CSV table of C-alpha atoms in Angstrom, one decimal:
chain,number,residue,atom,x,y,z
A,1,MET,CA,-0.1,0.1,-0.1
A,2,ALA,CA,1.2,3.5,-0.8
A,3,ARG,CA,2.7,5.6,1.9
A,4,PRO,CA,2.9,9.4,2.4
A,5,ARG,CA,6.0,10.5,1.0
A,6,GLN,CA,6.8,12.5,4.4
A,7,THR,CA,7.1,9.1,6.0
A,8,ILE,CA,9.6,7.6,3.7
A,9,VAL,CA,11.6,10.8,2.6
A,10,SER,CA,14.9,11.1,4.7
A,11,LEU,CA,17.1,13.8,3.1
A,12,GLU,CA,19.8,12.9,5.8
A,13,ASP,CA,19.9,9.3,4.1
A,14,THR,CA,19.8,10.2,0.4
A,15,PRO,CA,18.8,13.3,-1.8
A,16,TYR,CA,17.7,10.9,-4.5
A,17,TYR,CA,14.1,9.8,-5.0
A,18,HIS,CA,11.9,7.9,-7.5
A,19,CYS,CA,8.5,9.3,-7.6
A,20,CYS,CA,5.4,8.0,-10.0
A,21,SER,CA,2.1,9.9,-10.4
A,22,ARG,CA,-0.8,8.1,-12.2
A,23,VAL,CA,-3.9,9.2,-13.9
A,24,VAL,CA,-7.4,8.5,-12.5
A,25,ARG,CA,-10.6,7.3,-14.4
A,26,LYS,CA,-8.5,5.0,-16.7
A,27,ALA,CA,-7.7,8.1,-18.5
A,28,PHE,CA,-4.8,8.6,-21.0
A,29,LEU,CA,-2.0,10.9,-20.2
A,30,CYS,CA,-0.6,10.5,-23.5
A,31,GLY,CA,-0.1,8.0,-26.3
A,32,ILE,CA,-3.0,6.5,-28.3
A,33,ASP,CA,-6.0,4.9,-26.8
A,34,ASN,CA,-6.6,1.9,-28.5
A,35,SER,CA,-10.1,1.5,-27.6
A,36,THR,CA,-11.3,4.9,-29.0
A,37,GLY,CA,-8.5,5.5,-31.5
A,38,GLU,CA,-7.9,9.0,-29.8
A,39,ASN,CA,-4.4,10.4,-30.1
A,40,PHE,CA,-3.0,12.1,-26.6
A,41,GLU,CA,0.3,12.3,-27.7
A,42,HIS,CA,0.5,16.1,-27.5
A,43,ARG,CA,0.2,16.0,-23.9
A,44,ARG,CA,3.8,14.7,-23.7
A,45,GLU,CA,4.9,18.2,-24.3
A,46,TRP,CA,2.9,19.4,-21.4
A,47,VAL,CA,4.6,17.2,-19.2
A,48,ASP,CA,8.0,18.0,-20.6
A,49,SER,CA,7.6,21.8,-20.4
A,50,ARG,CA,6.3,21.6,-16.9
A,51,ILE,CA,9.3,19.4,-15.7
A,52,LEU,CA,11.8,21.9,-17.3
A,53,GLU,CA,9.9,24.9,-15.7
A,54,LEU,CA,10.0,23.2,-12.2
A,55,ALA,CA,13.5,22.5,-12.5
A,56,THR,CA,14.1,26.2,-12.8
A,57,ILE,CA,12.0,27.0,-9.5
A,58,PHE,CA,12.8,24.3,-7.0
A,59,ALA,CA,15.9,23.3,-5.4
A,60,ILE,CA,15.3,19.9,-6.9
A,61,ASP,CA,17.3,18.6,-10.0
A,62,ILE,CA,15.7,16.2,-12.6
A,63,CYS,CA,18.0,13.3,-13.0
A,64,ALA,CA,15.6,11.2,-15.3
A,65,TYR,CA,11.8,11.0,-16.3
A,66,ALA,CA,9.7,8.9,-18.4
A,67,VAL,CA,6.3,9.6,-19.6
A,68,MET,CA,4.1,6.6,-20.0
A,69,SER,CA,0.3,6.2,-21.4
A,70,ASN,CA,-1.2,6.6,-17.9
A,71,HIS,CA,1.6,7.5,-15.4
A,72,LEU,CA,5.0,9.1,-15.3
A,73,HIS,CA,8.2,8.5,-13.4
A,74,VAL,CA,10.8,11.1,-12.2
A,75,VAL,CA,14.1,10.7,-10.6
A,76,LEU,CA,14.7,13.9,-8.4
A,77,LYS,CA,17.6,14.9,-6.5
A,78,VAL,CA,16.8,17.3,-3.5
A,79,ASP,CA,19.5,20.0,-3.2
A,80,ALA,CA,18.8,21.3,0.3
A,81,ASP,CA,22.0,22.9,0.4
A,82,LYS,CA,21.3,25.2,-2.5
A,83,ALA,CA,18.2,26.3,-0.9
A,84,LYS,CA,19.8,27.0,2.4
A,85,GLN,CA,22.2,29.1,0.5
A,86,TRP,CA,19.6,31.3,-1.2
A,87,SER,CA,19.2,34.9,0.5
A,88,ASP,CA,15.7,35.6,1.7
A,89,LYS,CA,15.2,37.7,-1.3
A,90,GLU,CA,16.3,34.8,-3.8
A,91,VAL,CA,13.8,32.5,-1.9
A,92,LEU,CA,11.0,34.9,-2.8
A,93,ILE,CA,12.2,35.5,-6.3
A,94,GLN,CA,12.3,31.5,-6.8
A,95,TRP,CA,8.7,31.2,-5.3
A,96,HIS,CA,7.3,33.8,-7.4
A,97,LYS,CA,8.4,32.3,-10.7
A,98,GLY,CA,6.0,29.7,-10.0
A,99,PHE,CA,3.5,30.7,-7.5
A,100,LYS,CA,1.6,33.9,-6.6
A,101,GLY,CA,2.9,34.7,-3.1
A,102,THR,CA,1.3,37.3,-1.0
A,103,LEU,CA,1.0,41.1,-1.4
A,104,LEU,CA,3.4,41.5,1.4
A,105,THR,CA,6.1,39.2,-0.3
A,106,HIS,CA,5.9,41.4,-3.4
A,107,LYS,CA,6.2,44.6,-1.5
A,108,TYR,CA,9.3,43.1,0.2
A,109,LEU,CA,10.8,42.3,-3.2
A,110,LYS,CA,10.0,46.0,-4.5
A,111,GLU,CA,11.7,47.3,-1.2
A,112,GLU,CA,8.6,49.0,-0.1
A,113,ASP,CA,8.5,50.0,3.6
A,114,LEU,CA,6.9,47.2,5.7
A,115,ASN,CA,6.1,47.6,9.6
A,116,GLN,CA,7.3,45.1,12.1
A,117,PHE,CA,4.3,42.9,12.0
A,118,GLU,CA,4.6,43.0,8.1
A,119,LEU,CA,8.1,42.0,8.1
A,120,GLN,CA,7.5,39.4,10.5
A,121,THR,CA,4.9,37.9,8.1
A,122,VAL,CA,7.2,37.9,5.2
A,123,ASN,CA,9.9,36.2,7.4
A,124,GLU,CA,7.3,33.4,8.2
A,125,CYS,CA,6.6,33.1,4.3
A,126,ILE,CA,10.2,32.9,3.5
A,127,THR,CA,10.6,30.1,6.0
A,128,GLU,CA,7.8,28.2,4.4
A,129,TYR,CA,8.8,28.7,0.9
A,130,ARG,CA,12.2,27.8,1.6
A,131,LYS,CA,10.8,24.5,3.0
A,132,ARG,CA,8.3,23.9,0.1
A,133,LEU,CA,11.1,24.5,-2.6
A,134,ILE,CA,13.0,21.3,-1.3
A,135,ASP,CA,9.8,19.4,-0.7
A,136,ILE,CA,9.1,16.4,-3.1
A,137,SER,CA,5.4,16.4,-2.5
A,138,TRP,CA,5.3,20.2,-3.4
A,139,PHE,CA,7.2,19.5,-6.5
A,140,MET,CA,4.9,16.6,-7.7
A,141,ARG,CA,1.6,18.4,-6.8
A,142,SER,CA,3.2,21.3,-8.9
A,143,LEU,CA,3.8,19.0,-11.6
A,144,SER,CA,0.6,17.0,-11.6
A,145,GLU,CA,-2.0,19.5,-11.0
A,146,PRO,CA,-1.8,21.9,-13.8
A,147,ILE,CA,-1.5,18.9,-16.3
A,148,ALA,CA,-4.6,17.1,-14.8
A,149,ARG,CA,-6.4,20.5,-15.0
A,150,MET,CA,-5.6,20.7,-18.9
A,151,ALA,CA,-6.4,17.0,-19.5
A,152,ASN,CA,-9.6,17.4,-17.5
A,153,LYS,CA,-10.6,20.5,-19.6
A,154,GLU,CA,-9.7,18.8,-23.0
A,155,ASP,CA,-11.6,15.5,-21.7
A,156,LYS,CA,-14.5,18.0,-20.7
A,157,TYR,CA,-14.5,16.7,-17.0
C-alpha cells in the first residue's frame, strides 16, 4: 500500500528519490487510446515543459523522467544546500517564478516599507517557501495539478 512521502523521505539518508504519478478514471496521459483511437501524444509536451519549468524554480534536480500512457516516473535529487544558501530575497524570487506569493512578499521584493508585523509575516513566508522549494510533495503537486487540469478541460471533465 502507498505511504505518504513524508514517512519515507529522509534527506539525511539520500537526496535521490524515484516518484511516480498515475492518472485516474483509466484516462490517458499521452499516447494513443486503442479502444477509442484518440491520440493524446500532444500531452507529452505538457509534461516535458512543466518538468523543465519546475527545475528552474525548485532546489530539486531532475535526474531522469519517463512519460508513459497513464503515468509518469521522475528521479529527483533534492539540493537542500542550494536552498539554504539562497538569500531571503532569492527564496521569494524563486517562489514567485511559479506561485503567486502574497501582497507582502511582493512589497518586500519591491523594497517598499513594511512595518514590524508585516516584516515578521514576510519572514514566516520565506521560511515556509524555503521548505516547500525542497519538498518532493510540493514538486509533484506542482507537476501533476496543472497537467490534470488541462487534461480534464480537454476531456470535458
